[in-house]
Amino acid sequence: MGKGKLYRVLMHFTTPLHIGEKEKIYNITQTFAHSDMLMSGIINAYSLLYGNSSTNQLVESFLQKSLPFEISSTMPYVGNEFFVPKPIGLHLHLYKDRGIIEVEKDKEIKKVKFIREKDLLSNFPGKYRVAGSFLQPKDMLHKFGDSEKAPSLGKIKERARVSIDRLSSSSNIYYFSHFEFKDNAGLWFYLRINDQSLEDKVKAAIRLLGDEGLGGDRTCGLGSFKVNFEECSMPEENDRTKYYMSLSLVNPQSEDEIKSALYYEILTRSGYIYSKAGLGIKRKAVRAFAEGTVFSGKVCGRVVDVTPQNFSQHRVYCFGLAFLVPLPEGVMMIGN
Amino acid sequence: MDVILKGKYIIKCKIKAVTGLHIGEGNNSIEIGGIDNAVVKDAEGKPYIPGSSLKGKMRSLMEFAEGKVKDDLMVVAVKKGDKPEICIHMCDDKECPVCGLFGRNHGKHVTKKEFLKDPKAEGRDFSDAVIPTRLIVRDAKLIESSITDEMKENLDLEWTEVKFENNIDRITSKANPRQSERVPAGAEFSAEFVVNRYEVDGSDDGEKYLSKFIKAMKLLEDDYLGGQGSRGNGKVKFVDIEIFYKDSSDYEKDSNDLKPIATAPSLDQL
């Protein structure tokens, strides 16, 4: 974890969003972009603005572990409330037994995917209840002006697409699903800038990414967003910090780092290359610890070379550096 | 290849439906002249014009206008057995205005001519010519106030009308009626287009693709959008056009105060 300036970057989507086939958008968890995808978008935008050679320099500094900037994965926000993924291994049943979380049925607890950041980082002062996949303070429902049930981020829609033969006008129909965010909801991520000289350029790249779009079908109007940079700070860690949660994908760089993962989930990240030199070529698949993985100490992670064979124009990397937040003292984990 | 973004031309305008507009939802069938069709609606239940419909139609019209609809210039996009089912234009000519503006696909492509000769032909890789697509077309959202209360009184649904259509058997006079949903004439949509200005290996696009895009807009005005266009639907007009230029250096600034470089009430006056 660097010590640079920290920003909360708000992405307010002005158009619907489509994120890859593997994350077919059926529920809320699958509507956000992982850190490797976000980073690849930022680097691509950077390269559009500043050209190949300065982009190579930037990528090189990531490989040398002198991180010019760090990012987390994207996470949902509704109104002014920022959510983070539930730490894997958080013992919510224990919180229920102590009267902190109220539920009607035990199985509701299983559905919790997101927790307000400030609740998690202050170890749940107050009373909470489960609303869909969100865990939120008991008296917060009215804030979203939603139905009784849960705050909603938006809706999934399917759009029909058709290609038409130029001469015979015969048609071929296919479907594309996308997610439409509500006006007061969207995605956010952390951006920590360690190299001040790059601050303007990185921000410019993120603004450009907003205009270019994130995810699929961008040239047909999907995935564009407006950005807002909010300066913020993170709670200081101290000697008694026992757990660190990752807000990004982590690809461990050593065996020690693998061993320090206490509660984890493993994702396979694959997909296609998108760059000026190559489109639609499959990159190598890698596995990474998902967001919400809890580590016993600080880990760094690494950038993985996933260049496919027979692709020589440039190297292709998958971003797997960790963005950690220290969990507060007294947080209750399973088996502890 | 080195591609650098010089800037973006952002074209903001309204799309006015001069006649009823029908862009199918596709639950049943989206074929031209399809039946019992609903129109596409967003998550709020309001009709909109998908960016893909606009872009696809403009591309198709440009292909005809630039003389690209020829067997040796079209590639097979979908094949059915040994027949080329859907053919569209795509090429590896770096100067091609259609591919340059609307984009190329990756992978290998077989031209229609080659395919007709040999359905098993391997095809060619266009990768050398592929660069990021210059044109971005956003969804055009309905301007709610354009559907006035007076219009609403005569509409069958909240935002749309239902048009009855009929097939009549030539001998028995048996009727075969069907319904089709349309956005009423007079509705307006707010549209936004982005044309990227690139510098590819040192040569600057300048305004070349912007002027090609304006040509595509003009072509669309004289054609139609959506379904049943040869029977009156889908005439659209671009009004209140504003063109902005956003230089790539503007991205390093916080504010987004752009002044239009050109404005016009309609395309003819641009």
Coordinates of C-alpha atoms in Angstrom, one line a residue:
Chain A
M1 CA 0.0 0.0 0.0
G2 CA 1.4 3.3 -1.1
K3 CA 1.1 6.6 0.6
G4 CA -0.2 8.7 -2.3
K5 CA -3.2 10.9 -2.7
L6 CA -6.3 8.9 -2.5
Y7 CA -9.4 9.5 -4.6
R8 CA -12.8 8.0 -4.7
V9 CA -13.7 7.9 -8.4
L10 CA -17.4 8.0 -9.0
M11 CA -18.6 6.7 -12.4
H12 CA -22.0 8.0 -13.2
F13 CA -23.2 6.0 -16.2
T14 CA -25.0 8.0 -18.8
T15 CA -25.8 5.0 -21.0
P16 CA -26.4 1.3 -20.2
L17 CA -23.5 -1.0 -19.6
H18 CA -22.6 -4.4 -20.9
I19 CA -19.9 -6.4 -19.3
G20 CA -18.7 -9.5 -20.9
E21 CA -20.4 -12.8 -21.6
K22 CA -18.8 -14.5 -18.6
E23 CA -20.3 -11.9 -16.4
K24 CA -23.7 -12.2 -18.0
I25 CA -25.7 -9.7 -16.2
Y26 CA -28.2 -11.5 -14.1
N27 CA -27.7 -10.0 -10.7
I28 CA -26.1 -7.1 -9.0
T29 CA -22.7 -8.7 -8.3
Q30 CA -22.1 -9.2 -11.9
T31 CA -22.6 -5.7 -13.0
F32 CA -19.3 -4.4 -12.0
A33 CA -15.9 -4.4 -13.6
H34 CA -13.0 -6.1 -12.0
S35 CA -9.7 -4.3 -11.5
D36 CA -7.9 -6.0 -14.3
M37 CA -10.5 -4.9 -16.8
L38 CA -10.6 -1.4 -15.4
M39 CA -6.9 -1.1 -15.5
S40 CA -6.8 -2.3 -19.1
G41 CA -9.3 0.3 -20.0
I42 CA -7.3 3.1 -18.3
I43 CA -4.0 1.9 -20.0
N44 CA -5.7 1.8 -23.4
A45 CA -7.1 5.3 -22.9
Y46 CA -3.7 6.5 -21.7
S47 CA -2.1 5.1 -24.8
L48 CA -4.7 6.8 -27.0
L49 CA -3.8 10.2 -25.4
Y50 CA -0.1 9.9 -25.1
G51 CA 1.1 7.3 -27.6
N52 CA 2.9 4.0 -27.4
S53 CA 6.3 4.9 -26.0
S54 CA 5.0 6.7 -22.8
T55 CA 2.5 3.9 -22.3
N56 CA 5.3 1.4 -22.4
Q57 CA 7.1 3.4 -19.8
L58 CA 4.1 3.4 -17.6
V59 CA 3.5 -0.4 -17.9
E60 CA 7.2 -1.0 -17.3
S61 CA 7.0 0.9 -13.9
F62 CA 4.1 -1.4 -12.9
L63 CA 6.3 -4.4 -13.8
Q64 CA 9.1 -3.0 -11.7
K65 CA 6.8 -2.7 -8.7
S66 CA 7.2 1.1 -8.4
L67 CA 3.6 1.7 -8.8
P68 CA 2.7 5.1 -10.3
F69 CA -0.9 4.6 -9.3
E70 CA -3.1 2.0 -7.8
I71 CA -6.8 1.1 -8.4
S72 CA -9.4 -1.1 -6.8
S73 CA -12.2 -2.9 -8.6
T74 CA -15.4 -1.1 -9.2
M75 CA -18.1 -1.3 -6.5
P76 CA -21.6 0.0 -6.4
Y77 CA -22.8 3.2 -4.8
V78 CA -26.4 4.4 -4.3
G79 CA -26.9 8.0 -3.4
N80 CA -24.1 8.9 -1.1
E81 CA -23.6 5.5 0.2
F82 CA -20.6 3.6 -0.9
F83 CA -20.6 -0.2 -0.8
V84 CA -17.8 -2.7 -0.7
P85 CA -17.9 -6.4 -1.2
K86 CA -18.5 -8.5 2.0
P87 CA -15.2 -9.8 3.3
I88 CA -15.1 -13.5 2.6
G89 CA -15.2 -15.3 5.9
L90 CA -16.9 -12.5 7.8
H91 CA -19.0 -14.3 10.5
L92 CA -22.3 -12.5 10.0
H93 CA -24.2 -15.2 12.1
L94 CA -22.1 -14.1 15.1
Y95 CA -23.2 -10.5 14.5
K96 CA -26.7 -11.8 14.4
D97 CA -26.4 -13.6 17.7
R98 CA -25.1 -10.4 19.3
G99 CA -28.1 -8.5 18.1
I100 CA -26.3 -6.3 15.6
I101 CA -28.0 -7.8 12.6
E102 CA -31.7 -8.5 12.5
V103 CA -33.1 -11.0 10.1
E104 CA -36.3 -12.9 9.8
K105 CA -34.8 -16.0 8.2
D106 CA -31.2 -17.1 8.7
K107 CA -30.7 -17.7 5.1
E108 CA -31.1 -14.1 4.3
I109 CA -27.6 -13.7 5.7
K110 CA -26.2 -15.8 2.9
K111 CA -27.4 -13.4 0.4
V112 CA -25.3 -10.5 1.7
K113 CA -22.8 -9.4 -1.0
F114 CA -22.3 -5.7 -0.2
I115 CA -21.7 -3.8 3.0
R116 CA -21.4 0.0 3.4
E117 CA -17.8 0.8 3.6
K118 CA -18.0 3.0 6.7
D119 CA -19.9 0.2 8.5
L120 CA -17.3 -2.3 7.8
L121 CA -14.4 -0.1 8.6
S122 CA -15.9 0.9 12.0
N123 CA -17.0 -2.7 12.8
F124 CA -20.7 -2.1 12.7
P125 CA -21.8 0.5 15.2
G126 CA -25.6 0.2 15.4
K127 CA -28.3 -2.1 14.2
Y128 CA -28.4 -3.5 10.7
R129 CA -30.7 -5.5 8.5
V130 CA -30.4 -7.4 5.3
A131 CA -31.9 -5.8 2.2
G132 CA -31.5 -8.0 -0.8
S133 CA -27.7 -8.3 -1.3
F134 CA -27.0 -5.3 0.8
L135 CA -26.4 -5.1 4.5
Q136 CA -27.5 -1.7 5.7
P137 CA -28.5 0.3 8.8
K138 CA -32.0 -0.4 10.0
D139 CA -33.3 3.1 9.5
M140 CA -31.8 3.7 6.1
L141 CA -34.4 2.3 3.8
H142 CA -36.2 5.6 3.2
K143 CA -33.0 7.2 1.9
F144 CA -33.2 5.5 -1.4
G145 CA -36.9 6.3 -2.0
D146 CA -37.2 2.7 -3.1
S147 CA -39.7 0.0 -2.3
E148 CA -39.6 -1.6 1.1
K149 CA -37.3 -4.3 -0.1
A150 CA -33.9 -3.2 -1.1
P151 CA -32.0 -0.4 -2.6
S152 CA -31.7 -1.2 -6.3
L153 CA -29.0 -0.2 -8.6
G154 CA -31.0 -0.4 -11.8
K155 CA -32.5 -2.9 -14.2
I156 CA -31.3 -5.5 -16.7
K157 CA -32.7 -5.1 -20.2
E158 CA -32.1 -7.1 -23.3
R159 CA -31.7 -5.4 -26.6
A160 CA -32.3 -7.1 -29.9
R161 CA -29.6 -6.5 -32.5
V162 CA -30.0 -7.4 -36.1
S163 CA -27.6 -7.6 -39.1
I164 CA -29.2 -7.2 -42.5
D165 CA -27.9 -8.4 -45.8
R166 CA -27.2 -5.4 -48.1
L167 CA -28.8 -7.0 -51.2
S168 CA -31.4 -9.4 -50.1
S169 CA -32.4 -7.6 -46.8
S170 CA -32.5 -11.0 -45.0
S171 CA -32.0 -10.5 -41.4
N172 CA -30.1 -12.2 -38.6
I173 CA -31.2 -11.4 -35.1
Y174 CA -29.2 -11.7 -31.9
Y175 CA -29.6 -10.4 -28.4
F176 CA -27.5 -8.3 -26.1
S177 CA -28.2 -7.8 -22.5
H178 CA -27.2 -4.6 -20.7
F179 CA -27.6 -3.0 -17.3
E180 CA -29.3 0.4 -16.9
F181 CA -28.2 2.2 -13.7
K182 CA -30.7 4.3 -11.9
D183 CA -29.9 8.0 -11.8
N184 CA -28.7 8.0 -8.3
A185 CA -26.6 4.8 -8.6
G186 CA -23.5 3.8 -10.3
L187 CA -20.0 2.3 -9.7
W188 CA -17.0 3.7 -7.9
F189 CA -13.5 2.7 -7.3
Y190 CA -10.4 3.8 -5.4
L191 CA -7.5 5.5 -7.1
R192 CA -4.3 6.2 -5.3
I193 CA -1.8 8.3 -7.1
N194 CA 1.8 7.7 -5.9
D195 CA 3.6 9.6 -8.7
Q196 CA 2.3 13.2 -8.5
S197 CA 3.7 14.1 -11.9
L198 CA 1.3 11.6 -13.5
E199 CA -1.8 12.8 -11.7
D200 CA -3.2 14.9 -14.5
K201 CA -2.5 12.3 -17.1
V202 CA -4.1 9.4 -15.2
K203 CA -7.2 11.5 -14.5
A204 CA -7.3 12.5 -18.2
A205 CA -7.1 8.8 -19.2
I206 CA -10.0 8.0 -16.8
R207 CA -12.1 10.9 -18.2
L208 CA -11.4 9.7 -21.7
L209 CA -12.3 6.2 -20.7
G210 CA -15.7 7.6 -19.7
D211 CA -16.2 9.0 -23.1
E212 CA -14.9 5.9 -24.9
G213 CA -16.9 3.6 -22.7
L214 CA -16.3 0.5 -20.5
G215 CA -17.4 -3.0 -21.4
G216 CA -19.0 -4.2 -24.6
D217 CA -20.7 -2.7 -27.6
R218 CA -19.2 0.7 -26.9
T219 CA -19.5 2.1 -30.4
C220 CA -23.2 1.5 -30.3
G221 CA -23.6 3.7 -27.3
L222 CA -23.0 1.4 -24.3
G223 CA -20.8 1.9 -21.2
S224 CA -20.0 5.6 -21.2
F225 CA -19.9 7.5 -17.9
K226 CA -19.1 10.8 -16.3
V227 CA -16.4 10.8 -13.7
N228 CA -16.1 12.7 -10.5
F229 CA -12.9 12.6 -8.4
E230 CA -13.5 13.0 -4.6
E231 CA -10.5 13.2 -2.4
C232 CA -10.7 11.0 0.6
S233 CA -8.7 9.2 3.2
M234 CA -8.5 5.7 4.6
P235 CA -8.4 4.6 8.3
E236 CA -4.8 4.3 9.5
E237 CA -3.7 0.8 10.2
N238 CA -2.0 -0.1 13.5
D239 CA 0.0 -2.9 14.9
R240 CA -3.1 -4.7 16.0
T241 CA -4.6 -4.9 12.5
K242 CA -5.0 -8.6 12.0
Y243 CA -6.7 -8.7 8.7
Y244 CA -6.5 -7.0 5.4
M245 CA -9.2 -7.2 2.8
S246 CA -8.5 -6.8 -0.9
L247 CA -10.8 -4.5 -3.0
S248 CA -9.1 -5.7 -6.2
L249 CA -8.2 -8.9 -7.8
V250 CA -4.9 -10.3 -6.5
N251 CA -2.6 -12.5 -8.3
P252 CA -0.1 -13.6 -5.6
Q253 CA 3.6 -13.1 -6.4
S254 CA 5.0 -15.7 -4.1
E255 CA 4.1 -18.7 -2.0
D256 CA 4.1 -16.6 1.1
E257 CA 1.4 -14.5 -0.3
I258 CA -0.7 -17.5 -1.2
K259 CA -0.3 -18.8 2.4
S260 CA -1.4 -15.5 3.8
A261 CA -4.8 -15.7 2.1
L262 CA -7.0 -16.8 5.0
Y263 CA -10.5 -16.5 3.4
Y264 CA -10.6 -16.5 -0.3
E265 CA -12.4 -17.1 -3.5
I266 CA -10.6 -17.8 -6.8
L267 CA -11.7 -16.5 -10.1
T268 CA -10.6 -17.4 -13.5
R269 CA -9.9 -14.3 -15.6
S270 CA -9.8 -14.8 -19.4
G271 CA -11.1 -12.9 -22.4
Y272 CA -9.9 -11.1 -25.4
I273 CA -7.2 -8.6 -26.1
Y274 CA -8.3 -5.1 -26.9
S275 CA -5.7 -2.8 -28.2
K276 CA -4.6 -0.9 -31.3
A277 CA -2.6 -3.9 -32.5
G278 CA -5.0 -6.8 -31.7
L279 CA -8.6 -7.4 -31.4
G280 CA -10.5 -10.6 -30.7
I281 CA -7.4 -12.6 -30.0
K282 CA -7.8 -14.7 -26.9
R283 CA -5.4 -14.0 -24.1
K284 CA -4.1 -16.6 -21.7
A285 CA -6.3 -17.3 -18.7
V286 CA -5.1 -16.7 -15.2
R287 CA -6.6 -17.3 -11.8
A288 CA -6.8 -14.6 -9.2
F289 CA -8.1 -14.0 -5.7
A290 CA -11.4 -12.3 -5.9
E291 CA -12.4 -9.0 -4.2
G292 CA -13.2 -9.6 -0.6
T293 CA -10.3 -12.0 0.0
V294 CA -8.9 -11.6 3.4
F295 CA -5.2 -11.7 4.0
S296 CA -3.3 -12.1 7.3
G297 CA -0.7 -9.5 6.2
K298 CA 0.1 -7.1 3.5
V299 CA 0.4 -8.6 0.1
C300 CA 1.5 -6.9 -3.1
G301 CA 0.4 -9.1 -5.9
R302 CA 1.8 -9.0 -9.4
V303 CA 1.1 -8.1 -13.0
V304 CA 0.9 -11.3 -15.0
D305 CA 2.1 -11.7 -18.6
V306 CA -0.8 -13.3 -20.5
T307 CA 0.5 -12.7 -24.0
P308 CA -0.8 -15.5 -26.2
Q309 CA 1.5 -17.5 -28.5
N310 CA 2.0 -16.1 -32.0
F311 CA 1.2 -12.6 -30.9
S312 CA 4.2 -10.4 -31.2
Q313 CA 3.1 -6.8 -31.6
H314 CA 3.2 -6.1 -27.9
R315 CA 3.0 -7.8 -24.5
V316 CA -0.3 -8.3 -22.8
Y317 CA -0.6 -8.1 -19.1
C318 CA -3.3 -8.9 -16.5
F319 CA -3.3 -6.5 -13.6
G320 CA -3.2 -8.4 -10.4
L321 CA -1.8 -6.0 -7.8
A322 CA -3.6 -5.8 -4.5
F323 CA -5.5 -2.8 -3.2
L324 CA -5.9 -3.5 0.5
V325 CA -7.9 -2.0 3.3
P326 CA -7.2 -2.9 6.9
L327 CA -10.2 -4.4 8.7
P328 CA -10.9 -2.9 12.1
E329 CA -10.0 -4.5 15.4
G330 CA -12.5 -6.9 16.8
V331 CA -14.0 -7.9 13.4
M332 CA -15.4 -11.4 13.7
M333 CA -14.3 -14.0 11.2
I334 CA -15.4 -17.6 10.9
G335 CA -13.4 -19.9 13.1
N336 CA -11.8 -17.1 15.1
Chain B
M1 CA 1.1 1.0 -35.4
D2 CA 0.8 4.2 -33.4
V3 CA -2.6 5.7 -33.0
I4 CA -3.0 8.9 -31.0
L5 CA -6.2 10.6 -30.2
K6 CA -6.1 14.2 -31.4
G7 CA -9.6 15.1 -30.3
K8 CA -13.2 14.2 -30.5
Y9 CA -16.0 15.8 -32.6
I10 CA -19.1 15.6 -30.5
I11 CA -22.3 16.1 -32.5
K12 CA -25.4 16.8 -30.4
C13 CA -28.8 17.1 -32.0
K14 CA -32.4 16.1 -31.9
I15 CA -33.8 13.4 -34.0
K16 CA -37.4 14.3 -35.0
A17 CA -39.7 11.5 -36.1
V18 CA -41.4 13.1 -39.2
T19 CA -43.5 10.0 -39.6
G20 CA -44.3 7.2 -37.2
L21 CA -41.2 5.4 -36.1
H22 CA -41.1 1.6 -35.5
I23 CA -37.9 0.0 -34.2
G24 CA -38.8 -3.5 -33.2
E25 CA -38.2 -5.0 -29.8
G26 CA -37.6 -8.3 -31.4
N27 CA -39.5 -10.6 -29.1
N28 CA -41.4 -12.1 -32.0
S29 CA -39.6 -11.2 -35.1
I30 CA -37.7 -8.2 -36.3
E31 CA -37.8 -8.9 -40.0
I32 CA -38.7 -5.9 -42.1
G33 CA -42.4 -6.0 -42.4
G34 CA -42.6 -8.1 -39.3
I35 CA -45.9 -8.5 -37.4
D36 CA -47.3 -7.7 -34.0
N37 CA -44.2 -5.9 -33.0
A38 CA -43.6 -3.8 -29.9
V39 CA -41.0 -1.1 -30.1
V40 CA -37.9 -1.0 -28.1
K41 CA -38.2 0.6 -24.7
D42 CA -35.7 1.4 -22.0
A43 CA -35.8 0.4 -18.3
E44 CA -38.3 3.2 -17.6
G45 CA -40.7 2.0 -20.3
K46 CA -40.0 4.9 -22.7
P47 CA -39.2 4.3 -26.3
Y48 CA -35.7 5.2 -27.5
I49 CA -33.6 4.8 -30.6
P50 CA -30.8 2.3 -29.9
G51 CA -27.4 3.5 -31.0
S52 CA -26.9 0.2 -32.9
S53 CA -29.9 0.9 -35.1
L54 CA -28.6 4.3 -36.0
K55 CA -25.1 3.1 -36.6
G56 CA -26.1 0.0 -38.6
K57 CA -28.4 2.0 -40.8
M58 CA -25.9 4.7 -41.5
R59 CA -23.2 2.1 -42.3
S60 CA -25.4 0.4 -44.7
L61 CA -26.3 3.6 -46.5
M62 CA -22.7 4.7 -46.7
E63 CA -21.8 1.4 -48.2
F64 CA -24.2 2.0 -51.1
A65 CA -23.2 5.7 -51.4
E66 CA -19.5 4.9 -51.5
G67 CA -19.9 2.1 -54.1
K68 CA -18.9 -0.6 -51.7
V69 CA -21.8 -3.0 -52.4
K70 CA -20.0 -5.4 -54.8
D71 CA -19.4 -9.1 -54.5
D72 CA -15.6 -8.7 -54.1
L73 CA -15.9 -5.9 -51.5
M74 CA -18.5 -7.6 -49.3
V75 CA -17.7 -10.2 -46.7
V76 CA -19.9 -13.0 -45.4
A77 CA -21.0 -12.1 -41.9
V78 CA -23.4 -15.0 -41.4
K79 CA -23.6 -18.1 -43.6
K80 CA -26.3 -20.7 -43.7
G81 CA -24.8 -24.0 -45.0
D82 CA -23.3 -23.2 -48.4
K83 CA -25.2 -20.0 -48.8
P84 CA -24.0 -16.6 -47.8
E85 CA -26.9 -15.4 -45.6
I86 CA -25.8 -12.0 -44.5
C87 CA -23.1 -10.0 -46.4
I88 CA -21.8 -6.6 -45.4
H89 CA -19.0 -4.5 -46.6
M90 CA -15.6 -4.7 -44.9
C91 CA -12.1 -4.3 -46.3
D92 CA -8.5 -3.8 -45.4
D93 CA -8.2 -0.5 -47.4
K94 CA -6.8 1.9 -44.8
E95 CA -8.4 4.8 -46.6
C96 CA -11.8 3.3 -46.8
P97 CA -14.3 5.9 -45.5
V98 CA -16.9 3.3 -44.4
C99 CA -14.5 1.0 -42.5
G100 CA -12.5 3.9 -41.2
L101 CA -15.6 5.5 -39.7
F102 CA -17.7 2.6 -38.7
G103 CA -15.0 0.1 -37.8
R104 CA -13.7 -3.2 -38.8
N105 CA -14.1 -6.5 -37.2
H106 CA -11.2 -8.7 -36.2
G107 CA -10.5 -12.2 -37.3
K108 CA -10.6 -13.7 -40.8
H109 CA -13.1 -12.8 -43.4
V110 CA -14.2 -14.3 -46.7
T111 CA -15.5 -12.1 -49.5
K112 CA -18.8 -13.0 -51.1
K113 CA -17.0 -13.5 -54.4
E114 CA -14.6 -16.0 -52.9
F115 CA -17.4 -17.7 -51.0
L116 CA -19.5 -18.2 -54.1
K117 CA -16.6 -19.8 -55.8
D118 CA -15.6 -22.0 -52.9
P119 CA -17.7 -22.1 -49.7
K120 CA -14.8 -23.6 -47.8
A121 CA -12.5 -20.7 -48.5
E122 CA -10.3 -19.7 -45.6
G123 CA -10.5 -16.0 -45.9
R124 CA -8.1 -13.2 -45.1
D125 CA -7.0 -11.5 -41.9
F126 CA -7.7 -7.7 -41.9
S127 CA -5.8 -7.2 -38.7
D128 CA -3.2 -4.9 -40.2
A129 CA -5.9 -2.3 -41.0
V130 CA -7.8 -2.6 -37.7
I131 CA -7.7 0.4 -35.5
P132 CA -10.2 1.5 -32.8
T133 CA -13.5 2.5 -34.3
R134 CA -13.9 6.2 -34.9
L135 CA -17.6 6.6 -34.6
I136 CA -19.5 6.2 -31.3
V137 CA -23.3 6.5 -31.5
R138 CA -25.2 6.9 -28.3
D139 CA -28.7 5.7 -27.6
A140 CA -31.1 8.5 -28.5
K141 CA -33.5 9.1 -25.6
L142 CA -37.0 10.3 -25.9
I143 CA -37.6 14.0 -25.1
E144 CA -40.7 13.6 -23.0
S145 CA -42.0 17.1 -23.7
S146 CA -42.1 16.4 -27.4
I147 CA -45.1 14.1 -26.9
T148 CA -47.6 16.7 -25.9
D149 CA -50.7 16.2 -23.7
E150 CA -52.7 16.8 -26.8
M151 CA -51.0 14.0 -28.6
K152 CA -51.3 11.7 -25.6
E153 CA -55.1 12.0 -25.7
N154 CA -55.0 10.2 -29.1
L155 CA -52.4 7.7 -28.2
D156 CA -53.3 4.1 -27.4
L157 CA -50.4 3.5 -25.0
E158 CA -48.5 5.9 -22.8
W159 CA -45.9 7.0 -25.3
T160 CA -46.8 5.1 -28.4
E161 CA -49.6 4.5 -30.9
V162 CA -50.9 1.2 -32.2
K163 CA -51.3 1.0 -35.9
F164 CA -53.5 -1.6 -37.5
E165 CA -52.4 -3.2 -40.7
N166 CA -54.0 -5.7 -42.9
N167 CA -53.3 -8.4 -45.5
I168 CA -56.1 -9.2 -47.9
D169 CA -56.4 -12.3 -49.9
R170 CA -56.7 -11.3 -53.5
I171 CA -59.5 -13.7 -54.4
T172 CA -61.4 -14.5 -51.2
S173 CA -60.9 -11.0 -49.6
K174 CA -60.1 -12.8 -46.4
A175 CA -58.5 -10.3 -44.0
N176 CA -55.5 -11.0 -41.9
P177 CA -55.1 -8.1 -39.6
R178 CA -52.1 -7.4 -37.4
Q179 CA -51.0 -4.6 -35.0
S180 CA -47.9 -2.7 -35.0
E181 CA -46.7 -0.3 -32.3
R182 CA -45.2 3.0 -33.4
V183 CA -43.7 6.1 -31.8
P184 CA -46.0 8.9 -33.1
A185 CA -44.8 11.4 -35.6
G186 CA -43.6 14.6 -33.9
A187 CA -41.7 12.8 -31.2
E188 CA -38.2 14.0 -30.6
F189 CA -35.1 12.2 -29.3
S190 CA -31.9 13.7 -28.1
A191 CA -29.0 12.1 -29.9
E192 CA -25.2 12.3 -29.5
F193 CA -22.5 11.1 -31.9
V194 CA -18.8 11.1 -31.4
V195 CA -16.3 11.0 -34.2
N196 CA -12.8 10.4 -33.0
R197 CA -10.0 12.3 -34.7
Y198 CA -6.9 10.1 -34.7
E199 CA -3.3 10.5 -35.8
V200 CA -2.4 7.2 -37.3
D201 CA 1.3 6.7 -37.8
G202 CA 1.8 10.5 -38.1
S203 CA -1.0 11.3 -40.5
D204 CA -3.8 13.3 -39.0
D205 CA -7.5 12.6 -39.9
G206 CA -8.4 16.3 -39.8
E207 CA -12.1 16.7 -40.6
K208 CA -12.3 14.0 -43.2
Y209 CA -14.4 11.6 -41.1
L210 CA -16.5 14.3 -39.7
S211 CA -17.6 15.4 -43.2
K212 CA -18.2 11.7 -44.1
F213 CA -20.4 11.4 -41.1
I214 CA -22.4 14.4 -42.0
K215 CA -22.9 12.8 -45.4
A216 CA -24.2 9.7 -43.6
M217 CA -26.7 11.8 -41.6
K218 CA -27.9 13.3 -44.8
L219 CA -28.3 9.9 -46.4
L220 CA -30.4 8.8 -43.4
E221 CA -32.7 11.7 -43.7
D222 CA -33.6 10.6 -47.2
D223 CA -34.0 7.0 -46.2
Y224 CA -35.7 5.6 -43.1
L225 CA -35.0 4.2 -39.7
G226 CA -36.5 1.1 -38.2
G227 CA -39.1 -1.1 -39.9
Q228 CA -41.7 -0.7 -42.6
G229 CA -39.9 2.2 -44.1
S230 CA -41.1 1.6 -47.6
R231 CA -44.6 2.1 -46.3
G232 CA -44.2 5.4 -44.7
N233 CA -42.6 4.7 -41.3
G234 CA -39.4 6.0 -40.1
K235 CA -38.7 9.3 -41.8
V236 CA -36.4 11.2 -39.5
K237 CA -34.9 14.7 -39.5
F238 CA -31.9 16.0 -37.6
V239 CA -32.7 19.3 -36.0
D240 CA -30.9 21.8 -33.6
I241 CA -27.5 20.4 -34.5
E242 CA -24.5 21.5 -32.5
I243 CA -21.0 20.3 -33.2
F244 CA -18.3 20.5 -30.4
Y245 CA -14.7 19.8 -30.6
K246 CA -13.0 18.4 -27.6
D247 CA -9.2 18.4 -27.9
S248 CA -7.3 15.6 -26.2
S249 CA -5.6 18.1 -23.9
D250 CA -9.0 19.1 -22.5
Y251 CA -9.1 15.8 -20.7
E252 CA -6.4 17.0 -18.3
K253 CA -8.7 19.8 -17.2
D254 CA -11.4 19.4 -14.6
S255 CA -14.1 21.5 -16.2
N256 CA -15.9 20.7 -19.4
D257 CA -16.8 24.0 -20.9
L258 CA -17.1 23.4 -24.5
K259 CA -18.2 25.9 -27.1
P260 CA -19.8 24.6 -30.3
I261 CA -17.7 25.0 -33.4
A262 CA -20.8 24.9 -35.6
T263 CA -24.6 25.1 -35.0
A264 CA -27.4 24.8 -37.4
P265 CA -31.2 24.3 -37.1
S266 CA -31.0 21.6 -39.8
L267 CA -28.6 19.7 -41.9
D268 CA -29.1 21.8 -45.0
Q269 CA -27.9 24.9 -43.2
L270 CA -24.8 23.3 -41.7

